[in-house]
PDB file of C-alpha atoms in Angstrom:
ATOM      1  CA  MET A 572       0.000   0.000   0.000  1.00 46.00           C
ATOM      2  CA  ALA A 573       1.448   3.346  -1.010  1.00 46.00           C
ATOM      3  CA  SER A 574       1.827   5.782   1.815  1.00 46.00           C
ATOM      4  CA  THR A 575       1.059   9.474   1.443  1.00 46.00           C
ATOM      5  CA  ASP A 576       2.772  12.277   3.341  1.00 48.00           C
ATOM      6  CA  THR A 577       0.020  14.626   4.549  1.00 45.00           C
ATOM      7  CA  THR A 578       2.592  17.144   5.751  1.00 47.00           C
ATOM      8  CA  ALA A 579       4.058  17.758   2.332  1.00 47.00           C
ATOM      9  CA  LYS A 580       3.181  21.124   0.857  1.00 49.00           C
ATOM     10  CA  ASP A 581       3.023  22.087  -2.759  1.00 56.00           C
ATOM     11  CA  PRO A 582       5.546  24.905  -3.401  1.00 54.00           C
ATOM     12  CA  GLY A 583       2.922  26.619  -5.528  1.00 54.00           C
ATOM     13  CA  ASP A 584       0.477  26.656  -2.636  1.00 56.00           C
ATOM     14  CA  LEU A 585       3.117  28.151  -0.312  1.00 54.00           C
ATOM     15  CA  ALA A 586       3.929  30.849  -2.842  1.00 56.00           C
ATOM     16  CA  GLY A 587       0.241  31.666  -3.208  1.00 56.00           C
ATOM     17  CA  LEU A 588      -0.145  31.882   0.580  1.00 52.00           C
ATOM     18  CA  GLU A 589       2.837  34.238   0.896  1.00 54.00           C
ATOM     19  CA  ALA A 590       1.510  36.415  -1.911  1.00 51.00           C
ATOM     20  CA  GLY A 591      -1.884  36.596  -0.180  1.00 53.00           C
ATOM     21  CA  LEU A 592      -0.330  37.615   3.134  1.00 49.00           C
ATOM     22  CA  ASP A 593       1.774  40.243   1.397  1.00 50.00           C
ATOM     23  CA  ALA A 594      -1.345  41.619  -0.262  1.00 47.00           C
ATOM     24  CA  LEU A 595      -3.099  41.875   3.097  1.00 47.00           C
ATOM     25  CA  GLU A 596      -0.166  43.792   4.581  1.00 50.00           C
ATOM     26  CA  THR A 597       0.180  46.122   1.626  1.00 52.00           C
ATOM     27  CA  ILE A 598      -1.198  49.608   2.196  1.00 50.00           C
ATOM     28  CA  PRO A 599      -2.568  51.315  -0.926  1.00 52.00           C
ATOM     29  CA  THR A 600      -0.334  54.203  -1.904  1.00 51.00           C
ATOM     30  CA  GLY A 601      -2.308  55.655  -4.766  1.00 55.00           C
ATOM     31  CA  ARG A 602      -3.537  59.225  -4.403  1.00 63.00           C
ATOM     32  CA  THR A 603      -7.284  59.647  -3.919  1.00 64.00           C
ATOM     33  CA  PRO A 604      -8.914  61.266  -6.982  1.00 71.00           C
ATOM     34  CA  LEU A 605      -9.950  64.878  -6.533  1.00 67.00           C
ATOM     35  CA  ARG A 606     -13.579  64.110  -7.371  1.00 71.00           C
ATOM     36  CA  GLU A 607     -13.757  61.452  -4.643  1.00 73.00           C
ATOM     37  CA  THR A 608     -12.154  63.810  -2.132  1.00 68.00           C
ATOM     38  CA  LEU A 609     -14.696  66.515  -2.900  1.00 68.00           C
ATOM     39  CA  LEU A 610     -17.610  64.091  -2.609  1.00 73.00           C
ATOM     40  CA  ARG A 611     -16.457  62.441   0.616  1.00 73.00           C
ATOM     41  CA  LYS A 612     -14.789  65.248   2.563  1.00 71.00           C
ATOM     42  CA  VAL A 613     -15.831  68.636   1.183  1.00 72.00           C
ATOM     43  CA  LEU A 614     -19.427  68.214   0.114  1.00 80.00           C
ATOM     44  CA  PRO A 615     -20.861  66.680   3.351  1.00 80.00           C
ATOM     45  CA  PRO A 616     -19.877  69.560   5.688  1.00 79.00           C
ATOM     46  CA  ILE A 617     -20.975  72.141   3.127  1.00 84.00           C
ATOM     47  CA  ALA A 618     -24.339  70.402   2.801  1.00 85.00           C
ATOM     48  CA  ALA A 619     -24.691  70.254   6.591  1.00 86.00           C
ATOM     49  CA  ILE A 620     -23.947  73.977   6.943  1.00 86.00           C
ATOM     50  CA  ALA A 621     -26.418  74.823   4.175  1.00 87.00           C
ATOM     51  CA  LEU A 622     -29.095  72.719   5.886  1.00 90.00           C
ATOM     52  CA  VAL A 623     -28.527  74.454   9.244  1.00 87.00           C
ATOM     53  CA  LEU A 624     -28.705  77.891   7.618  1.00 86.00           C
ATOM     54  CA  ALA A 625     -31.897  76.939   5.763  1.00 88.00           C
ATOM     55  CA  LEU A 626     -33.566  75.688   8.953  1.00 89.00           C
ATOM     56  CA  TRP A 627     -32.374  78.774  10.819  1.00 85.00           C
ATOM     57  CA  GLN A 628     -33.834  81.099   8.184  1.00 84.00           C
ATOM     58  CA  LEU A 629     -37.051  79.077   8.144  1.00 86.00           C
ATOM     59  CA  LEU A 630     -37.482  79.484  11.910  1.00 83.00           C
ATOM     60  CA  VAL A 631     -36.953  83.236  11.621  1.00 82.00           C
ATOM     61  CA  SER A 632     -39.205  83.680   8.573  1.00 82.00           C
ATOM     62  CA  THR A 633     -42.128  81.690   9.983  1.00 82.00           C
ATOM     63  CA  GLY A 634     -41.845  83.178  13.454  1.00 76.00           C
ATOM     64  CA  THR A 635     -41.586  79.721  15.000  1.00 74.00           C
ATOM     65  CA  ALA A 636     -38.733  80.876  17.236  1.00 67.00           C
ATOM     66  CA  GLY A 637     -40.943  83.519  18.850  1.00 66.00           C
ATOM     67  CA  ASP A 638     -39.571  86.995  19.518  1.00 70.00           C
ATOM     68  CA  PRO A 639     -37.377  88.044  16.530  1.00 69.00           C
ATOM     69  CA  ALA A 640     -35.073  89.893  18.944  1.00 72.00           C
ATOM     70  CA  LYS A 641     -34.094  86.569  20.512  1.00 80.00           C
ATOM     71  CA  LEU A 642     -33.152  84.812  17.287  1.00 83.00           C
ATOM     72  CA  PRO A 643     -31.565  87.032  14.634  1.00 86.00           C
ATOM     73  CA  ALA A 644     -31.677  86.117  10.969  1.00 86.00           C
ATOM     74  CA  PRO A 645     -28.504  84.745   9.341  1.00 88.00           C
ATOM     75  CA  ALA A 646     -28.324  87.987   7.350  1.00 89.00           C
ATOM     76  CA  ASP A 647     -28.085  89.986  10.595  1.00 89.00           C
ATOM     77  CA  VAL A 648     -25.166  87.867  11.816  1.00 89.00           C
ATOM     78  CA  TRP A 649     -23.521  88.251   8.411  1.00 91.00           C
ATOM     79  CA  GLY A 650     -23.955  92.001   8.805  1.00 91.00           C
ATOM     80  CA  GLU A 651     -22.042  91.884  12.096  1.00 92.00           C
ATOM     81  CA  LEU A 652     -19.229  89.976  10.411  1.00 91.00           C
ATOM     82  CA  ARG A 653     -19.130  92.377   7.478  1.00 92.00           C
ATOM     83  CA  GLU A 654     -19.064  95.412   9.762  1.00 92.00           C
ATOM     84  CA  ALA A 655     -16.231  93.946  11.849  1.00 91.00           C
ATOM     85  CA  TRP A 656     -14.299  93.210   8.664  1.00 92.00           C
ATOM     86  CA  LEU A 657     -14.758  96.709   7.277  1.00 90.00           C
ATOM     87  CA  GLN A 658     -13.768  98.291  10.592  1.00 91.00           C
ATOM     88  CA  GLY A 659     -10.645  96.116  10.786  1.00 87.00           C
ATOM     89  CA  THR A 660     -11.593  94.619  14.157  1.00 90.00           C
ATOM     90  CA  LEU A 661     -12.403  91.059  13.046  1.00 92.00           C
ATOM     91  CA  HIS A 662      -8.812  89.851  13.006  1.00 91.00           C
ATOM     92  CA  GLN A 663      -8.176  91.628  16.326  1.00 92.00           C
ATOM     93  CA  TYR A 664     -10.993  89.702  18.034  1.00 92.00           C
ATOM     94  CA  ILE A 665      -9.684  86.409  16.692  1.00 93.00           C
ATOM     95  CA  TRP A 666      -5.974  87.041  17.252  1.00 93.00           C
ATOM     96  CA  THR A 667      -6.461  88.256  20.838  1.00 92.00           C
ATOM     97  CA  SER A 668      -8.087  84.977  21.825  1.00 93.00           C
ATOM     98  CA  VAL A 669      -6.105  82.613  19.573  1.00 94.00           C
ATOM     99  CA  SER A 670      -2.724  83.981  20.661  1.00 93.00           C
ATOM    100  CA  ARG A 671      -3.676  83.613  24.316  1.00 93.00           C
ATOM    101  CA  GLY A 672      -5.096  80.145  23.767  1.00 93.00           C
ATOM    102  CA  LEU A 673      -2.098  78.790  21.839  1.00 93.00           C
ATOM    103  CA  LEU A 674       0.471  80.286  24.228  1.00 95.00           C
ATOM    104  CA  GLY A 675      -1.438  78.984  27.235  1.00 93.00           C
ATOM    105  CA  PHE A 676      -1.729  75.551  25.625  1.00 94.00           C
ATOM    106  CA  ALA A 677       2.018  75.516  24.892  1.00 95.00           C
ATOM    107  CA  LEU A 678       2.719  76.265  28.563  1.00 95.00           C
ATOM    108  CA  ALA A 679       0.271  73.537  29.590  1.00 94.00           C
ATOM    109  CA  LEU A 680       2.042  71.135  27.223  1.00 94.00           C
ATOM    110  CA  ALA A 681       5.434  71.967  28.748  1.00 95.00           C
ATOM    111  CA  ILE A 682       4.086  71.319  32.250  1.00 95.00           C
ATOM    112  CA  GLY A 683       1.638  68.489  31.622  1.00 93.00           C
ATOM    113  CA  THR A 684       3.996  66.239  29.645  1.00 93.00           C
ATOM    114  CA  PRO A 685       6.735  65.774  32.264  1.00 93.00           C
ATOM    115  CA  LEU A 686       4.084  65.672  34.995  1.00 93.00           C
ATOM    116  CA  GLY A 687       2.243  62.896  33.157  1.00 92.00           C
ATOM    117  CA  LEU A 688       5.456  60.895  32.704  1.00 90.00           C
ATOM    118  CA  LEU A 689       6.289  61.320  36.380  1.00 91.00           C
ATOM    119  CA  VAL A 690       2.847  60.150  37.485  1.00 92.00           C
ATOM    120  CA  ALA A 691       2.891  57.223  35.049  1.00 89.00           C
ATOM    121  CA  ARG A 692       6.373  55.964  35.925  1.00 85.00           C
ATOM    122  CA  VAL A 693       6.664  56.621  39.680  1.00 88.00           C
ATOM    123  CA  LYS A 694       4.163  54.707  41.797  1.00 89.00           C
ATOM    124  CA  LEU A 695       4.535  56.953  44.841  1.00 92.00           C
ATOM    125  CA  VAL A 696       3.826  60.059  42.769  1.00 90.00           C
ATOM    126  CA  ARG A 697       0.798  58.396  41.163  1.00 90.00           C
ATOM    127  CA  ALA A 698      -0.598  57.442  44.555  1.00 91.00           C
ATOM    128  CA  ALA A 699      -0.040  60.986  45.821  1.00 91.00           C
ATOM    129  CA  ILE A 700      -1.288  63.225  43.013  1.00 90.00           C
ATOM    130  CA  GLY A 701      -3.013  60.896  40.541  1.00 88.00           C
ATOM    131  CA  PRO A 702      -6.438  61.311  42.180  1.00 90.00           C
ATOM    132  CA  ILE A 703      -5.872  65.068  42.436  1.00 91.00           C
ATOM    133  CA  LEU A 704      -5.270  65.292  38.672  1.00 89.00           C
ATOM    134  CA  SER A 705      -8.453  63.345  37.985  1.00 87.00           C
ATOM    135  CA  GLY A 706     -10.389  65.631  40.309  1.00 89.00           C
ATOM    136  CA  LEU A 707      -8.967  68.768  38.699  1.00 88.00           C
ATOM    137  CA  GLN A 708      -9.898  67.440  35.256  1.00 85.00           C
ATOM    138  CA  SER A 709     -13.533  67.097  36.308  1.00 86.00           C
ATOM    139  CA  LEU A 710     -13.640  70.557  37.915  1.00 87.00           C
ATOM    140  CA  PRO A 711     -15.271  73.200  35.653  1.00 85.00           C
ATOM    141  CA  SER A 712     -12.638  75.660  34.477  1.00 81.00           C
ATOM    142  CA  VAL A 713     -14.921  78.624  35.167  1.00 84.00           C
ATOM    143  CA  ALA A 714     -14.529  77.893  38.896  1.00 88.00           C
ATOM    144  CA  TRP A 715     -10.912  79.062  38.716  1.00 89.00           C
ATOM    145  CA  VAL A 716     -11.699  82.502  37.295  1.00 89.00           C
ATOM    146  CA  PRO A 717     -12.734  84.284  40.529  1.00 89.00           C
ATOM    147  CA  PRO A 718      -9.708  83.165  42.592  1.00 91.00           C
ATOM    148  CA  ALA A 719      -7.375  83.834  39.648  1.00 90.00           C
ATOM    149  CA  VAL A 720      -8.704  87.398  39.379  1.00 89.00           C
ATOM    150  CA  ILE A 721      -8.225  87.924  43.133  1.00 90.00           C
ATOM    151  CA  TRP A 722      -4.733  86.457  43.165  1.00 91.00           C
ATOM    152  CA  LEU A 723      -3.323  87.849  39.900  1.00 89.00           C
ATOM    153  CA  GLY A 724      -5.616  90.728  38.918  1.00 86.00           C
ATOM    154  CA  LEU A 725      -7.157  91.536  35.549  1.00 86.00           C
ATOM    155  CA  ASN A 726      -4.240  90.747  33.251  1.00 87.00           C
ATOM    156  CA  ASP A 727      -2.958  88.087  30.886  1.00 88.00           C
ATOM    157  CA  ARG A 728      -1.317  86.160  33.735  1.00 90.00           C
ATOM    158  CA  MET A 729      -4.780  85.497  35.117  1.00 91.00           C
ATOM    159  CA  MET A 730      -5.886  84.189  31.711  1.00 92.00           C
ATOM    160  CA  PHE A 731      -2.897  81.860  31.446  1.00 93.00           C
ATOM    161  CA  ALA A 732      -3.412  80.581  34.988  1.00 93.00           C
ATOM    162  CA  VAL A 733      -6.995  79.597  34.190  1.00 92.00           C
ATOM    163  CA  ILE A 734      -5.866  77.890  30.960  1.00 93.00           C
ATOM    164  CA  LEU A 735      -3.155  75.940  32.771  1.00 93.00           C
ATOM    165  CA  LEU A 736      -5.495  74.773  35.512  1.00 91.00           C
ATOM    166  CA  GLY A 737      -7.920  73.569  32.874  1.00 89.00           C
ATOM    167  CA  ALA A 738      -5.495  71.963  30.404  1.00 92.00           C
ATOM    168  CA  VAL A 739      -2.614  70.489  32.420  1.00 93.00           C
ATOM    169  CA  PRO A 740      -4.674  67.721  34.111  1.00 93.00           C
ATOM    170  CA  SER A 741      -6.097  66.589  30.756  1.00 91.00           C
ATOM    171  CA  ILE A 742      -2.683  66.434  29.095  1.00 93.00           C
ATOM    172  CA  ALA A 743      -1.103  64.637  32.046  1.00 93.00           C
ATOM    173  CA  ASN A 744      -3.933  62.122  32.382  1.00 92.00           C
ATOM    174  CA  GLY A 745      -3.902  61.454  28.638  1.00 91.00           C
ATOM    175  CA  LEU A 746      -0.204  60.630  28.770  1.00 91.00           C
ATOM    176  CA  VAL A 747      -0.691  58.450  31.868  1.00 91.00           C
ATOM    177  CA  SER A 748      -3.408  56.518  30.036  1.00 89.00           C
ATOM    178  CA  GLY A 749      -1.155  56.090  27.007  1.00 87.00           C
ATOM    179  CA  VAL A 750       1.775  54.854  29.099  1.00 86.00           C
ATOM    180  CA  ASP A 751      -0.461  52.386  30.933  1.00 86.00           C
ATOM    181  CA  GLN A 752      -1.374  50.828  27.568  1.00 84.00           C
ATOM    182  CA  VAL A 753       2.236  50.255  26.484  1.00 82.00           C
ATOM    183  CA  PRO A 754       2.780  46.472  26.217  1.00 79.00           C
ATOM    184  CA  PRO A 755       5.317  45.255  28.827  1.00 79.00           C
ATOM    185  CA  LEU A 756       7.110  43.371  26.045  1.00 80.00           C
ATOM    186  CA  PHE A 757       8.126  46.705  24.518  1.00 74.00           C
ATOM    187  CA  LEU A 758       9.679  47.829  27.790  1.00 73.00           C
ATOM    188  CA  ARG A 759      11.559  44.553  28.249  1.00 76.00           C
ATOM    189  CA  ALA A 760      12.822  44.663  24.674  1.00 77.00           C
ATOM    190  CA  GLY A 761      13.970  48.251  25.198  1.00 75.00           C
ATOM    191  CA  ARG A 762      15.861  47.341  28.361  1.00 75.00           C
ATOM    192  CA  THR A 763      17.489  44.433  26.551  1.00 75.00           C
ATOM    193  CA  LEU A 764      18.704  46.838  23.869  1.00 73.00           C
ATOM    194  CA  GLY A 765      19.985  49.283  26.471  1.00 72.00           C
ATOM    195  CA  ALA A 766      17.135  51.795  26.225  1.00 69.00           C
ATOM    196  CA  THR A 767      16.724  52.636  29.914  1.00 70.00           C
ATOM    197  CA  GLY A 768      16.074  55.838  31.813  1.00 67.00           C
ATOM    198  CA  LEU A 769      15.509  58.902  29.665  1.00 71.00           C
ATOM    199  CA  LYS A 770      16.617  57.029  26.555  1.00 71.00           C
ATOM    200  CA  GLY A 771      13.951  54.383  27.131  1.00 71.00           C
ATOM    201  CA  THR A 772      11.339  57.033  27.810  1.00 72.00           C
ATOM    202  CA  TRP A 773      12.157  58.892  24.596  1.00 75.00           C
ATOM    203  CA  HIS A 774      12.607  55.912  22.259  1.00 72.00           C
ATOM    204  CA  ILE A 775      10.193  53.340  23.715  1.00 79.00           C
ATOM    205  CA  VAL A 776       7.595  54.799  26.074  1.00 78.00           C
ATOM    206  CA  MET A 777       6.663  58.019  24.280  1.00 81.00           C
ATOM    207  CA  PRO A 778       6.263  56.505  20.774  1.00 82.00           C
ATOM    208  CA  ALA A 779       4.216  53.603  22.132  1.00 80.00           C
ATOM    209  CA  ALA A 780       2.044  55.935  24.248  1.00 83.00           C
ATOM    210  CA  LEU A 781       1.498  58.386  21.403  1.00 86.00           C
ATOM    211  CA  PRO A 782      -2.191  57.563  20.659  1.00 85.00           C
ATOM    212  CA  GLY A 783      -3.246  58.137  24.276  1.00 86.00           C
ATOM    213  CA  TYR A 784      -1.020  61.186  24.539  1.00 89.00           C
ATOM    214  CA  LEU A 785      -2.544  62.687  21.398  1.00 90.00           C
ATOM    215  CA  ALA A 786      -6.050  62.110  22.784  1.00 88.00           C
ATOM    216  CA  GLY A 787      -4.961  63.958  25.915  1.00 89.00           C
ATOM    217  CA  LEU A 788      -3.602  66.827  23.810  1.00 92.00           C
ATOM    218  CA  LYS A 789      -6.897  67.197  21.946  1.00 91.00           C
ATOM    219  CA  GLN A 790      -8.827  67.209  25.183  1.00 90.00           C
ATOM    220  CA  GLY A 791      -6.288  69.597  26.697  1.00 90.00           C
ATOM    221  CA  TRP A 792      -6.807  72.048  23.848  1.00 92.00           C
ATOM    222  CA  ALA A 793     -10.575  71.820  24.279  1.00 90.00           C
ATOM    223  CA  PHE A 794     -10.196  72.625  27.963  1.00 89.00           C
ATOM    224  CA  SER A 795      -7.760  75.454  27.150  1.00 90.00           C
ATOM    225  CA  TRP A 796     -10.188  77.051  24.722  1.00 92.00           C
ATOM    226  CA  ARG A 797     -13.180  76.673  27.020  1.00 90.00           C
ATOM    227  CA  SER A 798     -11.222  77.995  30.013  1.00 90.00           C
ATOM    228  CA  LEU A 799     -10.097  81.013  28.038  1.00 92.00           C
ATOM    229  CA  MET A 800     -13.614  81.818  26.859  1.00 92.00           C
ATOM    230  CA  ALA A 801     -14.904  81.594  30.441  1.00 89.00           C
ATOM    231  CA  ALA A 802     -12.138  83.906  31.646  1.00 91.00           C
ATOM    232  CA  GLU A 803     -12.758  86.450  28.876  1.00 91.00           C
ATOM    233  CA  ILE A 804     -16.501  86.469  29.547  1.00 90.00           C
ATOM    234  CA  ILE A 805     -16.198  86.960  33.306  1.00 88.00           C
ATOM    235  CA  ALA A 806     -13.106  89.148  33.565  1.00 84.00           C
ATOM    236  CA  SER A 807     -13.216  92.249  31.393  1.00 76.00           C
ATOM    237  CA  SER A 808     -10.797  95.157  31.360  1.00 76.00           C
ATOM    238  CA  PRO A 809      -9.653  97.691  28.745  1.00 74.00           C
ATOM    239  CA  ASP A 810      -6.085  96.468  29.307  1.00 76.00           C
ATOM    240  CA  LEU A 811      -7.052  92.947  28.214  1.00 81.00           C
ATOM    241  CA  GLY A 812      -8.385  93.942  24.813  1.00 82.00           C
ATOM    242  CA  VAL A 813     -11.479  92.454  23.207  1.00 87.00           C
ATOM    243  CA  GLY A 814     -11.283  88.731  22.569  1.00 90.00           C
ATOM    244  CA  LEU A 815     -14.059  86.447  21.408  1.00 92.00           C
ATOM    245  CA  GLY A 816     -15.311  85.831  24.941  1.00 91.00           C
ATOM    246  CA  GLN A 817     -15.444  89.570  25.642  1.00 91.00           C
ATOM    247  CA  LEU A 818     -17.213  90.104  22.322  1.00 92.00           C
ATOM    248  CA  LEU A 819     -19.845  87.602  23.431  1.00 92.00           C
ATOM    249  CA  GLU A 820     -20.279  89.421  26.740  1.00 91.00           C
ATOM    250  CA  ASN A 821     -20.513  92.787  24.948  1.00 90.00           C
ATOM    251  CA  GLY A 822     -23.364  91.399  22.865  1.00 91.00           C
ATOM    252  CA  ARG A 823     -25.179  90.294  26.018  1.00 89.00           C
ATOM    253  CA  ASN A 824     -24.676  93.660  27.714  1.00 89.00           C
ATOM    254  CA  THR A 825     -26.071  95.534  24.714  1.00 89.00           C
ATOM    255  CA  SER A 826     -28.871  92.968  24.130  1.00 86.00           C
ATOM    256  CA  SER A 827     -27.555  92.450  20.593  1.00 88.00           C
ATOM    257  CA  MET A 828     -28.354  88.863  19.729  1.00 90.00           C
ATOM    258  CA  SER A 829     -26.754  89.247  16.321  1.00 91.00           C
ATOM    259  CA  MET A 830     -23.452  90.068  18.047  1.00 92.00           C
ATOM    260  CA  VAL A 831     -23.941  87.154  20.453  1.00 92.00           C
ATOM    261  CA  PHE A 832     -24.463  84.697  17.591  1.00 92.00           C
ATOM    262  CA  PHE A 833     -21.567  86.278  15.691  1.00 93.00           C
ATOM    263  CA  ALA A 834     -19.243  85.668  18.658  1.00 94.00           C
ATOM    264  CA  ILE A 835     -20.522  82.104  19.132  1.00 93.00           C
ATOM    265  CA  LEU A 836     -19.893  81.293  15.466  1.00 92.00           C
ATOM    266  CA  LEU A 837     -16.364  82.723  15.627  1.00 93.00           C
ATOM    267  CA  ILE A 838     -15.586  80.676  18.748  1.00 93.00           C
ATOM    268  CA  LEU A 839     -16.888  77.559  16.997  1.00 91.00           C
ATOM    269  CA  ILE A 840     -15.008  78.261  13.761  1.00 91.00           C
ATOM    270  CA  VAL A 841     -11.700  78.824  15.554  1.00 92.00           C
ATOM    271  CA  GLY A 842     -12.097  75.588  17.503  1.00 88.00           C
ATOM    272  CA  ILE A 843     -12.829  73.631  14.323  1.00 88.00           C
ATOM    273  CA  ALA A 844      -9.945  75.299  12.459  1.00 90.00           C
ATOM    274  CA  ILE A 845      -7.416  74.420  15.168  1.00 91.00           C
ATOM    275  CA  ASP A 846      -8.571  70.813  15.119  1.00 87.00           C
ATOM    276  CA  LEU A 847      -8.390  70.582  11.313  1.00 86.00           C
ATOM    277  CA  LEU A 848      -5.041  72.353  10.993  1.00 89.00           C
ATOM    278  CA  ILE A 849      -3.162  70.841  13.943  1.00 89.00           C
ATOM    279  CA  PHE A 850      -4.727  67.810  15.578  1.00 88.00           C
ATOM    280  CA  SER A 851      -6.284  66.039  12.576  1.00 86.00           C
ATOM    281  CA  PRO A 852      -2.957  65.942  10.656  1.00 87.00           C
ATOM    282  CA  LEU A 853      -1.199  64.671  13.797  1.00 87.00           C
ATOM    283  CA  GLU A 854      -3.817  61.979  14.247  1.00 84.00           C
ATOM    284  CA  ARG A 855      -3.546  60.897  10.611  1.00 84.00           C
ATOM    285  CA  TRP A 856       0.242  60.774  10.910  1.00 85.00           C
ATOM    286  CA  VAL A 857       0.044  58.555  14.007  1.00 82.00           C
ATOM    287  CA  LEU A 858      -2.469  56.199  12.386  1.00 79.00           C
ATOM    288  CA  ARG A 859      -0.515  56.077   9.139  1.00 81.00           C
ATOM    289  CA  SER A 860       2.760  55.342  10.950  1.00 79.00           C
ATOM    290  CA  ARG A 861       1.058  52.337  12.558  1.00 73.00           C
ATOM    291  CA  GLY A 862      -0.391  51.063   9.286  1.00 69.00           C
ATOM    292  CA  LEU A 863      -3.942  51.877  10.339  1.00 65.00           C
ATOM    293  CA  LEU A 864      -4.606  54.451   7.635  1.00 65.00           C
ATOM    294  CA  ALA A 865      -4.002  54.216   3.897  1.00 59.00           C
ATOM    295  CA  ARG A 866      -1.778  56.852   2.363  1.00 56.00           C
ATOM    296  CA  SER A 867      -3.576  59.309   0.114  1.00 52.00           C
TER     297      SER A 867
END
């Protein structure tokens, strides 16, 4: 009786299997056609904005919203924007707040990153201040405005203090979460290769913790922006200039709902722009570097 070897493999089958695995691991590198980009990424937000504006105008035209003084028409808000542009104050409103927000966020980044690493890597420090960071992250940023005004006065230092108190806990906790998710095998491999101490932190821990750290940065920016708006609304002074939060408060004081909506839209637009220009590219880069996003 002829015996058959069930373990023998046809070289053609092995080659086909390898080719299939290679195909699964291959990331498409072709550039997305312009038409597809417009349909998938540009057209949906434009359609959503147009729908919101149409519903807004419909509410105003039919009187469904009640008192017209409480809900201005889109044309009235556009008039506020046009007037600010013609008077040359539009860029001043935006730059006053954006410059404060970005500088405050940079300071929060410089403080929150080493603090997060310290909490993540030193058990005694985590036991001591880890719960405090979590508590500070859940505390509304607006609560810090009154004591900051009393301690520092009506100046930019007060604004930066409120931003730091709002953003640092989020950045630190995001990095702690990212470090906690680093596989122990990575750390052991790094120690085997001599990557210990600061070298191991820079070459092993930080790259592996990058997704969690980036999530903490995004949340930290959101807290920075919200903290700044709260500070500008509550604390007003001629020496501070007119930022977007102060513009919103000016609209409330003068009962100008068109100015209120104008300020709200500017605050929203700036927040979206920062996310699209800074954090979305960073997120795509992280995903692409891990093979989780196709190159386009």
